[in-house]
mmCIF file of N, CA and C in Angstrom:
data_model
loop_
_atom_site.group_PDB
_atom_site.id
_atom_site.type_symbol
_atom_site.label_atom_id
_atom_site.label_comp_id
_atom_site.label_asym_id
_atom_site.label_seq_id
_atom_site.Cartn_x
_atom_site.Cartn_y
_atom_site.Cartn_z
ATOM 1 N N MET A 1 -134.365 191.622 23.313
ATOM 2 C CA MET A 1 -134.610 190.788 22.282
ATOM 3 C C MET A 1 -133.497 191.503 21.562
ATOM 4 N N ASN A 2 -132.932 190.397 20.845
ATOM 5 C CA ASN A 2 -131.975 190.159 20.201
ATOM 6 C C ASN A 2 -131.877 189.085 18.601
ATOM 7 N N VAL A 3 -132.128 190.304 17.524
ATOM 8 C CA VAL A 3 -132.544 189.266 16.556
ATOM 9 C C VAL A 3 -131.243 189.975 15.467
ATOM 10 N N LYS A 4 -130.856 188.306 14.443
ATOM 11 C CA LYS A 4 -129.691 188.686 14.089
ATOM 12 C C LYS A 4 -130.293 189.262 12.946
ATOM 13 N N ARG A 5 -129.384 190.495 11.921
ATOM 14 C CA ARG A 5 -129.860 191.073 10.532
ATOM 15 C C ARG A 5 -128.909 190.500 9.844
ATOM 16 N N ASN A 6 -129.234 190.376 8.352
ATOM 17 C CA ASN A 6 -128.571 190.235 6.671
ATOM 18 C C ASN A 6 -127.907 191.731 6.818
ATOM 19 N N ARG A 7 -126.605 191.951 7.372
ATOM 20 C CA ARG A 7 -126.116 193.193 7.467
ATOM 21 C C ARG A 7 -125.988 193.420 5.803
ATOM 22 N N LEU A 8 -125.738 193.159 4.771
ATOM 23 C CA LEU A 8 -126.324 193.367 3.217
ATOM 24 C C LEU A 8 -127.778 193.683 2.986
ATOM 25 N N GLN A 9 -128.622 193.614 4.177
ATOM 26 C CA GLN A 9 -130.217 193.951 3.980
ATOM 27 C C GLN A 9 -130.185 194.953 3.563
ATOM 28 N N ASN A 10 -129.572 196.479 4.137
ATOM 29 C CA ASN A 10 -130.071 197.457 4.152
ATOM 30 C C ASN A 10 -128.721 198.436 3.322
ATOM 31 N N HIS A 11 -127.948 197.704 2.560
ATOM 32 C CA HIS A 11 -126.437 197.835 1.709
ATOM 33 C C HIS A 11 -127.474 198.396 0.539
ATOM 34 N N THR A 12 -126.897 200.253 0.562
ATOM 35 C CA THR A 12 -127.621 200.529 -0.944
ATOM 36 C C THR A 12 -126.706 200.767 -1.961
ATOM 37 N N LYS A 13 -125.377 200.406 -1.585
ATOM 38 C CA LYS A 13 -124.093 200.734 -3.217
ATOM 39 C C LYS A 13 -124.196 199.271 -4.033
ATOM 40 N N VAL A 14 -124.716 199.567 -5.225
ATOM 41 C CA VAL A 14 -125.002 198.937 -6.079
ATOM 42 C C VAL A 14 -123.949 198.794 -6.998
ATOM 43 N N ILE A 15 -123.740 197.334 -7.594
ATOM 44 C CA ILE A 15 -122.496 197.621 -8.268
ATOM 45 C C ILE A 15 -122.592 197.006 -9.856
ATOM 46 N N PRO A 16 -122.777 198.186 -11.315
ATOM 47 C CA PRO A 16 -123.539 197.584 -12.188
ATOM 48 C C PRO A 16 -122.251 197.093 -13.141
ATOM 49 N N PHE A 17 -123.014 195.801 -13.584
ATOM 50 C CA PHE A 17 -122.391 195.183 -14.602
ATOM 51 C C PHE A 17 -122.464 195.741 -15.758
ATOM 52 N N PRO A 18 -121.796 195.997 -16.632
ATOM 53 C CA PRO A 18 -121.813 196.594 -18.273
ATOM 54 C C PRO A 18 -122.132 195.274 -19.002
ATOM 55 N N SER A 19 -123.270 195.590 -19.523
ATOM 56 C CA SER A 19 -123.759 194.233 -20.679
ATOM 57 C C SER A 19 -122.585 194.230 -21.582
ATOM 58 N N PRO A 20 -122.088 192.660 -21.796
ATOM 59 C CA PRO A 20 -120.684 192.680 -23.293
ATOM 60 C C PRO A 20 -121.495 193.582 -24.337
ATOM 61 N N GLY A 21 -120.906 194.358 -25.042
ATOM 62 C CA GLY A 21 -121.106 194.638 -26.068
ATOM 63 C C GLY A 21 -121.183 193.866 -27.248
ATOM 64 N N TRP A 22 -121.525 194.464 -28.650
ATOM 65 C CA TRP A 22 -121.438 193.724 -29.642
ATOM 66 C C TRP A 22 -120.299 193.663 -30.384
ATOM 67 N N SER A 23 -119.921 192.150 -30.747
ATOM 68 C CA SER A 23 -118.745 191.859 -31.559
ATOM 69 C C SER A 23 -118.551 191.707 -33.410
ATOM 70 N N PHE A 24 -118.084 192.833 -33.623
ATOM 71 C CA PHE A 24 -118.196 193.054 -35.103
ATOM 72 C C PHE A 24 -117.186 192.035 -36.143
ATOM 73 N N PHE A 25 -117.356 191.305 -36.846
ATOM 74 C CA PHE A 25 -116.382 190.683 -37.942
ATOM 75 C C PHE A 25 -116.697 191.064 -39.385
ATOM 76 N N ASP A 26 -115.570 190.989 -40.103
ATOM 77 C CA ASP A 26 -115.962 191.441 -41.811
ATOM 78 C C ASP A 26 -115.457 189.987 -42.462
ATOM 79 N N TYR A 27 -116.120 190.264 -43.683
ATOM 80 C CA TYR A 27 -116.046 188.787 -44.866
ATOM 81 C C TYR A 27 -114.397 189.315 -44.761
ATOM 82 N N ALA A 28 -113.634 188.552 -44.750
ATOM 83 C CA ALA A 28 -112.244 188.445 -44.993
ATOM 84 C C ALA A 28 -111.917 190.106 -45.511
ATOM 85 N N ASP A 29 -111.397 190.391 -46.327
ATOM 86 C CA ASP A 29 -110.810 191.935 -46.308
ATOM 87 C C ASP A 29 -111.788 192.719 -47.321
ATOM 88 N N GLU A 30 -113.032 192.347 -47.610
ATOM 89 C CA GLU A 30 -113.840 192.914 -48.421
ATOM 90 C C GLU A 30 -114.024 194.391 -48.026
ATOM 91 N N VAL A 31 -114.569 194.182 -46.316
ATOM 92 C CA VAL A 31 -115.676 195.484 -45.695
ATOM 93 C C VAL A 31 -114.350 196.657 -45.760
ATOM 94 N N GLU A 32 -112.954 196.160 -45.849
ATOM 95 C CA GLU A 32 -112.519 196.848 -45.215
ATOM 96 C C GLU A 32 -111.627 197.650 -46.832
ATOM 97 N N ASN A 33 -111.570 197.136 -47.469
ATOM 98 C CA ASN A 33 -111.213 198.047 -48.889
ATOM 99 C C ASN A 33 -112.499 198.807 -49.047
ATOM 100 N N TRP A 34 -113.396 198.146 -48.923
ATOM 101 C CA TRP A 34 -114.728 199.176 -49.084
ATOM 102 C C TRP A 34 -114.424 200.670 -48.148
ATOM 103 N N TYR A 35 -114.236 200.324 -46.855
ATOM 104 C CA TYR A 35 -113.657 201.287 -45.946
ATOM 105 C C TYR A 35 -112.844 202.359 -46.321
ATOM 106 N N TRP A 36 -112.031 201.936 -46.885
ATOM 107 C CA TRP A 36 -110.860 202.814 -46.870
ATOM 108 C C TRP A 36 -111.054 203.421 -48.333
ATOM 109 N N GLY A 37 -111.955 203.433 -49.001
ATOM 110 C CA GLY A 37 -112.271 203.817 -50.245
ATOM 111 C C GLY A 37 -113.353 205.256 -49.678
ATOM 112 N N LEU A 38 -113.862 204.945 -48.791
ATOM 113 C CA LEU A 38 -114.594 206.140 -48.173
ATOM 114 C C LEU A 38 -113.409 207.704 -47.584
ATOM 115 N N SER A 39 -114.235 208.644 -47.956
ATOM 116 C CA SER A 39 -113.152 209.828 -47.487
ATOM 117 C C SER A 39 -113.294 209.928 -46.118
ATOM 118 N N GLU A 40 -112.235 210.039 -45.557
ATOM 119 C CA GLU A 40 -111.375 210.455 -44.499
ATOM 120 C C GLU A 40 -112.064 210.716 -43.166
ATOM 121 N N GLU A 41 -112.583 211.993 -43.596
ATOM 122 C CA GLU A 41 -113.455 213.083 -43.002
ATOM 123 C C GLU A 41 -114.707 213.071 -42.843
ATOM 124 N N ASP A 42 -115.391 212.229 -43.633
ATOM 125 C CA ASP A 42 -116.970 212.175 -44.138
ATOM 126 C C ASP A 42 -117.670 210.869 -43.496
ATOM 127 N N GLY A 43 -116.884 210.284 -44.821
ATOM 128 C CA GLY A 43 -117.578 208.094 -44.768
ATOM 129 C C GLY A 43 -116.946 207.335 -43.864
ATOM 130 N N GLN A 44 -115.733 207.649 -43.440
ATOM 131 C CA GLN A 44 -115.177 206.875 -42.196
ATOM 132 C C GLN A 44 -115.060 207.222 -40.894
ATOM 133 N N GLU A 45 -115.435 208.443 -41.068
ATOM 134 C CA GLU A 45 -115.886 208.697 -39.990
ATOM 135 C C GLU A 45 -117.483 208.835 -38.775
ATOM 136 N N ILE A 46 -118.347 208.732 -40.085
ATOM 137 C CA ILE A 46 -119.365 208.457 -39.769
ATOM 138 C C ILE A 46 -119.609 207.121 -39.821
ATOM 139 N N PHE A 47 -119.166 205.913 -39.945
ATOM 140 C CA PHE A 47 -119.170 204.523 -40.058
ATOM 141 C C PHE A 47 -118.383 204.568 -38.608
ATOM 142 N N GLN A 48 -117.260 204.632 -38.282
ATOM 143 C CA GLN A 48 -116.998 204.609 -36.865
ATOM 144 C C GLN A 48 -118.130 205.011 -35.969
ATOM 145 N N ASN A 49 -118.358 206.447 -36.084
ATOM 146 C CA ASN A 49 -119.445 206.702 -34.978
ATOM 147 C C ASN A 49 -120.711 205.854 -34.969
ATOM 148 N N LEU A 50 -121.162 204.834 -36.087
ATOM 149 C CA LEU A 50 -122.228 204.318 -35.956
ATOM 150 C C LEU A 50 -122.060 202.622 -36.022
ATOM 151 N N LEU A 51 -120.504 202.564 -35.739
ATOM 152 C CA LEU A 51 -120.202 201.558 -35.286
ATOM 153 C C LEU A 51 -120.355 201.424 -33.523
ATOM 154 N N LYS A 52 -119.996 202.446 -33.051
ATOM 155 C CA LYS A 52 -119.305 202.920 -31.782
ATOM 156 C C LYS A 52 -120.548 202.857 -30.962
ATOM 157 N N VAL A 53 -122.296 203.531 -31.481
ATOM 158 C CA VAL A 53 -122.974 203.672 -30.942
ATOM 159 C C VAL A 53 -123.839 202.429 -31.031
ATOM 160 N N ASN A 54 -123.806 201.823 -32.211
ATOM 161 C CA ASN A 54 -124.307 200.701 -32.385
ATOM 162 C C ASN A 54 -124.100 199.528 -31.634
ATOM 163 N N SER A 55 -122.691 199.333 -31.186
ATOM 164 C CA SER A 55 -122.182 198.366 -30.305
ATOM 165 C C SER A 55 -122.573 198.273 -28.875
ATOM 166 N N LYS A 56 -123.218 199.628 -28.416
ATOM 167 C CA LYS A 56 -123.250 199.595 -27.732
ATOM 168 C C LYS A 56 -124.587 199.143 -27.375
ATOM 169 N N ALA A 57 -125.747 199.189 -28.227
ATOM 170 C CA ALA A 57 -127.060 198.612 -28.242
ATOM 171 C C ALA A 57 -127.671 197.587 -27.660
ATOM 172 N N PRO A 58 -128.328 197.587 -26.963
ATOM 173 C CA PRO A 58 -128.974 196.046 -25.984
ATOM 174 C C PRO A 58 -129.560 195.134 -27.104
ATOM 175 N N ILE A 59 -130.104 195.396 -28.075
ATOM 176 C CA ILE A 59 -130.789 194.240 -29.056
ATOM 177 C C ILE A 59 -130.437 195.119 -30.597
ATOM 178 N N PRO A 60 -131.059 194.570 -31.689
ATOM 179 C CA PRO A 60 -130.472 194.983 -32.793
ATOM 180 C C PRO A 60 -131.598 195.987 -33.368
ATOM 181 N N ALA A 61 -132.655 195.747 -33.085
ATOM 182 C CA ALA A 61 -134.005 196.969 -33.368
ATOM 183 C C ALA A 61 -133.604 197.900 -32.841
ATOM 184 N N GLN A 62 -132.918 198.092 -31.658
ATOM 185 C CA GLN A 62 -132.011 199.553 -31.443
ATOM 186 C C GLN A 62 -130.813 200.015 -32.391
ATOM 187 N N TRP A 63 -130.700 199.388 -33.271
ATOM 188 C CA TRP A 63 -129.308 199.643 -33.895
ATOM 189 C C TRP A 63 -129.854 201.439 -34.725
ATOM 190 N N THR A 64 -128.933 202.544 -34.900
ATOM 191 C CA THR A 64 -128.983 203.782 -35.727
ATOM 192 C C THR A 64 -128.516 202.964 -37.216
ATOM 193 N N GLY A 65 -129.826 203.450 -38.035
ATOM 194 C CA GLY A 65 -129.264 202.904 -39.629
ATOM 195 C C GLY A 65 -129.897 201.803 -40.114
ATOM 196 N N CYS A 66 -130.191 201.058 -39.143
ATOM 197 C CA CYS A 66 -130.266 199.389 -39.651
ATOM 198 C C CYS A 66 -131.815 199.428 -40.014
ATOM 199 N N LYS A 67 -131.740 198.395 -40.969
ATOM 200 C CA LYS A 67 -133.024 197.814 -41.143
ATOM 201 C C LYS A 67 -132.801 196.356 -42.587
ATOM 202 N N MET A 68 -133.900 195.391 -41.968
ATOM 203 C CA MET A 68 -133.488 194.050 -42.249
ATOM 204 C C MET A 68 -133.990 194.096 -43.817
ATOM 205 N N LEU A 69 -133.763 193.502 -45.038
ATOM 206 C CA LEU A 69 -133.313 193.409 -46.435
ATOM 207 C C LEU A 69 -134.872 192.586 -46.801
ATOM 208 N N GLN A 70 -135.530 192.711 -47.581
ATOM 209 C CA GLN A 70 -136.707 191.860 -48.212
ATOM 210 C C GLN A 70 -136.293 191.522 -49.543
ATOM 211 N N GLY A 71 -136.980 190.903 -50.111
ATOM 212 C CA GLY A 71 -136.807 189.996 -51.252
ATOM 213 C C GLY A 71 -135.601 188.725 -51.381
ATOM 214 N N LYS A 72 -134.953 188.714 -52.319
ATOM 215 C CA LYS A 72 -134.021 187.753 -52.220
ATOM 216 C C LYS A 72 -133.026 187.378 -50.683
ATOM 217 N N CYS A 73 -133.074 188.710 -50.129
ATOM 218 C CA CYS A 73 -131.811 188.581 -49.449
ATOM 219 C C CYS A 73 -132.584 188.467 -47.818
ATOM 220 N N LYS A 74 -133.927 188.135 -47.805
ATOM 221 C CA LYS A 74 -134.381 187.735 -46.561
ATOM 222 C C LYS A 74 -134.582 187.043 -45.980
ATOM 223 N N LYS A 75 -134.799 185.338 -47.126
ATOM 224 C CA LYS A 75 -134.418 183.917 -46.344
ATOM 225 C C LYS A 75 -133.014 184.076 -45.919
ATOM 226 N N ASP A 76 -131.731 185.050 -46.177
ATOM 227 C CA ASP A 76 -130.642 184.404 -45.449
ATOM 228 C C ASP A 76 -130.576 185.508 -44.239
ATOM 229 N N GLY A 77 -131.477 185.803 -43.842
ATOM 230 C CA GLY A 77 -131.080 187.394 -42.408
ATOM 231 C C GLY A 77 -130.263 188.515 -42.795
ATOM 232 N N ILE A 78 -130.379 188.571 -44.459
ATOM 233 C CA ILE A 78 -129.302 190.204 -44.741
ATOM 234 C C ILE A 78 -129.906 191.414 -44.264
ATOM 235 N N TRP A 79 -129.329 192.402 -43.164
ATOM 236 C CA TRP A 79 -129.824 193.266 -43.148
ATOM 237 C C TRP A 79 -128.741 194.286 -43.707
ATOM 238 N N GLU A 80 -129.001 195.683 -43.475
ATOM 239 C CA GLU A 80 -128.058 196.518 -43.876
ATOM 240 C C GLU A 80 -127.799 197.366 -42.854
ATOM 241 N N TRP A 81 -126.945 198.098 -42.953
ATOM 242 C CA TRP A 81 -126.902 199.547 -42.356
ATOM 243 C C TRP A 81 -126.553 200.373 -43.065
ATOM 244 N N HIS A 82 -127.305 201.732 -43.227
ATOM 245 C CA HIS A 82 -126.931 202.628 -44.352
ATOM 246 C C HIS A 82 -126.512 203.957 -43.404
ATOM 247 N N PHE A 83 -126.149 205.130 -44.211
ATOM 248 C CA PHE A 83 -125.906 206.415 -44.055
ATOM 249 C C PHE A 83 -124.937 207.088 -45.370
ATOM 250 N N PHE A 84 -125.224 208.501 -45.157
ATOM 251 C CA PHE A 84 -125.614 208.985 -46.143
ATOM 252 C C PHE A 84 -124.011 209.913 -45.862
ATOM 253 N N ALA A 85 -122.919 209.382 -47.267
ATOM 254 C CA ALA A 85 -121.464 210.188 -46.999
ATOM 255 C C ALA A 85 -121.196 210.218 -48.431
ATOM 256 N N ASP A 86 -120.195 210.994 -48.422
ATOM 257 C CA ASP A 86 -119.464 210.814 -50.272
ATOM 258 C C ASP A 86 -120.349 211.115 -51.263
ATOM 259 N N ASP A 87 -121.718 212.033 -50.840
ATOM 260 C CA ASP A 87 -122.876 212.368 -51.447
ATOM 261 C C ASP A 87 -123.301 211.563 -52.344
ATOM 262 N N CYS A 88 -123.606 210.068 -51.637
ATOM 263 C CA CYS A 88 -124.844 209.108 -51.884
ATOM 264 C C CYS A 88 -124.964 208.300 -50.802
ATOM 265 N N GLN A 89 -125.464 207.484 -50.514
ATOM 266 C CA GLN A 89 -126.319 206.291 -49.937
ATOM 267 C C GLN A 89 -125.248 205.200 -49.314
ATOM 268 N N GLN A 90 -124.469 205.255 -48.503
ATOM 269 C CA GLN A 90 -123.823 203.903 -48.162
ATOM 270 C C GLN A 90 -124.158 202.741 -47.411
ATOM 271 N N ARG A 91 -123.875 201.657 -47.934
ATOM 272 C CA ARG A 91 -124.335 200.692 -47.026
ATOM 273 C C ARG A 91 -123.576 199.181 -46.946
ATOM 274 N N LEU A 92 -123.806 198.887 -45.646
ATOM 275 C CA LEU A 92 -123.422 197.887 -45.535
ATOM 276 C C LEU A 92 -123.919 196.829 -45.160
ATOM 277 N N LEU A 93 -123.750 195.537 -45.916
ATOM 278 C CA LEU A 93 -124.885 194.662 -45.832
ATOM 279 C C LEU A 93 -124.254 193.099 -44.853
ATOM 280 N N GLY A 94 -124.766 192.853 -43.727
ATOM 281 C CA GLY A 94 -124.292 191.760 -42.987
ATOM 282 C C GLY A 94 -125.567 190.922 -42.559
ATOM 283 N N ILE A 95 -124.926 190.149 -41.435
ATOM 284 C CA ILE A 95 -125.869 189.056 -40.741
ATOM 285 C C ILE A 95 -125.211 188.940 -39.583
ATOM 286 N N PHE A 96 -126.318 188.253 -38.739
ATOM 287 C CA PHE A 96 -125.583 187.900 -37.575
ATOM 288 C C PHE A 96 -125.483 186.691 -37.711
ATOM 289 N N GLY A 97 -124.047 186.498 -36.346
ATOM 290 C CA GLY A 97 -123.279 185.378 -36.356
ATOM 291 C C GLY A 97 -124.002 184.473 -35.733
ATOM 292 N N GLU A 98 -123.238 183.204 -35.226
ATOM 293 C CA GLU A 98 -123.922 181.774 -34.293
ATOM 294 C C GLU A 98 -123.787 182.736 -32.405
ATOM 295 N N GLY A 99 -122.531 183.703 -32.758
ATOM 296 C CA GLY A 99 -121.949 183.638 -31.265
ATOM 297 C C GLY A 99 -123.129 184.736 -30.858
ATOM 298 N N ARG A 100 -123.057 184.871 -29.474
ATOM 299 C CA ARG A 100 -124.456 186.141 -28.654
ATOM 300 C C ARG A 100 -123.508 187.429 -28.942
ATOM 301 N N ARG A 101 -124.336 187.933 -29.247
ATOM 302 C CA ARG A 101 -124.415 190.038 -30.126
ATOM 303 C C ARG A 101 -123.210 189.778 -30.625
ATOM 304 N N THR A 102 -123.079 189.335 -31.821
ATOM 305 C CA THR A 102 -122.104 188.660 -33.161
ATOM 306 C C THR A 102 -122.538 189.247 -34.320
ATOM 307 N N ALA A 103 -122.323 190.036 -35.035
ATOM 308 C CA ALA A 103 -122.347 190.947 -36.124
ATOM 309 C C ALA A 103 -121.523 190.439 -37.393
ATOM 310 N N ILE A 104 -121.873 189.808 -38.304
ATOM 311 C CA ILE A 104 -120.755 189.955 -39.451
ATOM 312 C C ILE A 104 -121.239 190.546 -41.131
ATOM 313 N N PHE A 105 -120.119 191.434 -41.167
ATOM 314 C CA PHE A 105 -120.415 192.609 -42.467
ATOM 315 C C PHE A 105 -119.851 191.692 -43.604
ATOM 316 N N LEU A 106 -120.979 191.899 -44.818
ATOM 317 C CA LEU A 106 -120.849 191.128 -45.539
ATOM 318 C C LEU A 106 -119.761 191.802 -46.789
ATOM 319 N N ILE A 107 -120.177 192.910 -47.335
ATOM 320 C CA ILE A 107 -120.089 193.701 -48.186
ATOM 321 C C ILE A 107 -120.342 195.163 -48.050
ATOM 322 N N GLY A 108 -119.525 196.234 -48.599
ATOM 323 C CA GLY A 108 -120.192 197.727 -48.287
ATOM 324 C C GLY A 108 -120.353 198.104 -49.883
ATOM 325 N N CYS A 109 -121.135 198.981 -49.682
ATOM 326 C CA CYS A 109 -121.667 199.279 -51.341
ATOM 327 C C CYS A 109 -122.395 200.364 -50.943
ATOM 328 N N SER A 110 -122.407 201.381 -52.006
ATOM 329 C CA SER A 110 -122.935 202.109 -52.488
ATOM 330 C C SER A 110 -124.012 202.613 -53.453
ATOM 331 N N HIS A 111 -125.579 203.226 -52.921
ATOM 332 C CA HIS A 111 -126.288 203.090 -53.342
ATOM 333 C C HIS A 111 -127.220 204.689 -54.416
ATOM 334 N N LYS A 112 -127.014 205.057 -55.270
ATOM 335 C CA LYS A 112 -127.731 206.347 -55.694
ATOM 336 C C LYS A 112 -128.440 205.840 -57.199
ATOM 337 N N GLN A 113 -129.301 206.525 -56.726
ATOM 338 C CA GLN A 113 -130.563 206.611 -58.069
ATOM 339 C C GLN A 113 -130.683 205.175 -58.274
ATOM 340 N N ASN A 114 -131.235 204.539 -57.056
ATOM 341 C CA ASN A 114 -131.376 203.023 -57.750
ATOM 342 C C ASN A 114 -130.587 201.725 -58.529
ATOM 343 N N ILE A 115 -129.093 202.306 -57.982
ATOM 344 C CA ILE A 115 -128.065 201.967 -59.129
ATOM 345 C C ILE A 115 -127.504 201.534 -57.737
ATOM 346 N N TYR A 116 -127.121 200.154 -57.193
ATOM 347 C CA TYR A 116 -125.687 199.723 -56.483
ATOM 348 C C TYR A 116 -124.303 199.635 -57.215
ATOM 349 N N THR A 117 -123.816 200.059 -56.263
ATOM 350 C CA THR A 117 -122.358 200.120 -56.824
ATOM 351 C C THR A 117 -121.485 199.331 -55.919
ATOM 352 N N PRO A 118 -121.240 197.910 -55.654
ATOM 353 C CA PRO A 118 -121.052 197.279 -57.207
ATOM 354 C C PRO A 118 -122.151 196.884 -57.653
ATOM 355 N N PRO A 119 -123.000 196.648 -58.692
ATOM 356 C CA PRO A 119 -123.976 196.158 -59.146
ATOM 357 C C PRO A 119 -124.530 194.936 -58.558
ATOM 358 N N ASN A 120 -123.684 193.639 -58.331
ATOM 359 C CA ASN A 120 -124.085 192.150 -57.907
ATOM 360 C C ASN A 120 -123.907 192.252 -56.682
ATOM 361 N N CYS A 121 -123.657 193.628 -55.780
ATOM 362 C CA CYS A 121 -123.654 193.496 -54.243
ATOM 363 C C CYS A 121 -124.344 192.428 -53.554
ATOM 364 N N LEU A 122 -125.876 192.663 -53.825
ATOM 365 C CA LEU A 122 -127.364 191.832 -53.127
ATOM 366 C C LEU A 122 -126.819 190.398 -53.481
ATOM 367 N N ASP A 123 -126.542 190.268 -54.266
ATOM 368 C CA ASP A 123 -126.140 188.869 -54.877
ATOM 369 C C ASP A 123 -124.643 188.003 -54.124
ATOM 370 N N THR A 124 -123.871 189.225 -54.147
ATOM 371 C CA THR A 124 -122.343 188.647 -53.588
ATOM 372 C C THR A 124 -122.625 188.316 -51.688
ATOM 373 N N ALA A 125 -123.721 189.463 -51.570
ATOM 374 C CA ALA A 125 -123.990 189.143 -50.154
ATOM 375 C C ALA A 125 -124.410 187.872 -49.748
ATOM 376 N N THR A 126 -125.569 187.402 -50.764
ATOM 377 C CA THR A 126 -126.205 186.209 -50.754
ATOM 378 C C THR A 126 -125.113 184.860 -50.304
ATOM 379 N N LYS A 127 -124.261 185.040 -51.159
ATOM 380 C CA LYS A 127 -123.423 183.667 -51.849
ATOM 381 C C LYS A 127 -122.620 183.896 -50.719
ATOM 382 N N ARG A 128 -122.326 185.030 -49.818
ATOM 383 C CA ARG A 128 -121.060 185.158 -48.763
ATOM 384 C C ARG A 128 -121.786 184.873 -47.496
ATOM 385 N N ALA A 129 -123.483 185.054 -47.452
ATOM 386 C CA ALA A 129 -123.965 184.724 -46.066
ATOM 387 C C ALA A 129 -123.840 183.079 -45.675
ATOM 388 N N ARG A 130 -124.058 183.120 -46.897
ATOM 389 C CA ARG A 130 -123.671 181.089 -47.165
ATOM 390 C C ARG A 130 -123.058 180.223 -46.814
ATOM 391 N N GLU A 131 -121.611 180.869 -47.609
ATOM 392 C CA GLU A 131 -120.322 180.798 -47.299
ATOM 393 C C GLU A 131 -119.908 180.802 -45.607
ATOM 394 N N VAL A 132 -120.499 181.837 -44.829
ATOM 395 C CA VAL A 132 -120.410 181.872 -43.011
ATOM 396 C C VAL A 132 -120.784 180.724 -42.312
ATOM 397 N N ARG A 133 -122.179 180.640 -43.041
ATOM 398 C CA ARG A 133 -123.049 179.634 -42.283
ATOM 399 C C ARG A 133 -122.080 178.712 -42.749
ATOM 400 N N ASN A 134 -121.588 177.890 -43.644
ATOM 401 C CA ASN A 134 -121.453 176.658 -43.890
ATOM 402 C C ASN A 134 -119.328 176.329 -43.104
ATOM 403 N N GLY A 135 -119.227 177.705 -42.676
ATOM 404 C CA GLY A 135 -117.830 177.968 -41.799
ATOM 405 C C GLY A 135 -116.852 177.546 -43.052
ATOM 406 N N ARG A 136 -117.215 177.958 -44.171
ATOM 407 C CA ARG A 136 -115.947 177.973 -45.363
ATOM 408 C C ARG A 136 -115.574 179.337 -45.339
ATOM 409 N N ALA A 137 -116.510 180.458 -44.826
ATOM 410 C CA ALA A 137 -115.242 181.967 -44.859
ATOM 411 C C ALA A 137 -114.556 182.351 -43.710
ATOM 412 N N LYS A 138 -113.209 183.179 -44.486
ATOM 413 C CA LYS A 138 -112.569 183.672 -43.196
ATOM 414 C C LYS A 138 -113.043 185.388 -42.675
ATOM 415 N N LEU A 139 -113.285 185.203 -41.483
ATOM 416 C CA LEU A 139 -113.454 186.532 -40.854
ATOM 417 C C LEU A 139 -112.467 187.043 -40.236
ATOM 418 N N ARG A 140 -112.651 188.280 -40.146
ATOM 419 C CA ARG A 140 -111.739 189.352 -39.607
ATOM 420 C C ARG A 140 -112.407 189.908 -38.515
ATOM 421 N N LYS A 141 -111.673 190.368 -37.245
ATOM 422 C CA LYS A 141 -112.363 191.146 -36.704
ATOM 423 C C LYS A 141 -112.275 192.369 -36.346
ATOM 424 N N ARG A 142 -113.261 193.303 -36.611
ATOM 425 C CA ARG A 142 -113.318 194.583 -36.600
ATOM 426 C C ARG A 142 -113.811 195.143 -35.236
ATOM 427 N N GLU A 143 -112.449 196.152 -34.782
ATOM 428 C CA GLU A 143 -112.364 196.616 -33.642
ATOM 429 C C GLU A 143 -113.426 198.065 -33.700
ATOM 430 N N VAL A 144 -114.339 198.245 -32.506
ATOM 431 C CA VAL A 144 -114.764 199.234 -32.326
ATOM 432 C C VAL A 144 -113.599 199.992 -31.639
ATOM 433 N N ARG A 145 -113.619 201.565 -32.785
ATOM 434 C CA ARG A 145 -112.659 202.664 -31.883
ATOM 435 C C ARG A 145 -112.883 203.820 -31.313
ATOM 436 N N SER A 146 -112.860 203.990 -29.855
ATOM 437 C CA SER A 146 -113.240 204.347 -29.026
ATOM 438 C C SER A 146 -113.000 206.214 -29.149
ATOM 439 N N ASP A 147 -112.324 206.427 -30.292
ATOM 440 C CA ASP A 147 -111.859 207.974 -30.084
ATOM 441 C C ASP A 147 -112.345 208.559 -31.415
ATOM 442 N N PHE A 148 -113.490 208.070 -31.855
ATOM 443 C CA PHE A 148 -114.155 208.976 -32.239
ATOM 444 C C PHE A 148 -115.554 209.517 -31.115
#
């Protein structure tokens, strides 16, 4: 009895294809200015680690330190990343882009004792989210550093 078999039928090697990570963009140079205002050994390092970890998450629900904002920011789909550095909560407000696995950071701010710095950051984030969606914003790609 001569039965032809598919040679790959019993092949046990599987080549995993990594899923593409997230692409992050900044609204103009605003987020970069906030980033350089953080202390190098504390704030910048924590942010880079957060960026690296969250870039690998398959879905935003698995991002570390992330929550959807409520109130006036909810209708614009604004979320925040938060972490503690430089003696206060640091916040990075953003939205999802049109492309798959694309996130856009709108503004960086700090939050201490119910006071945001800058004080109008929620209004600014809302305005910038609308500019991004209307195609009137300049975006800058943020690289995910692997050396952290």
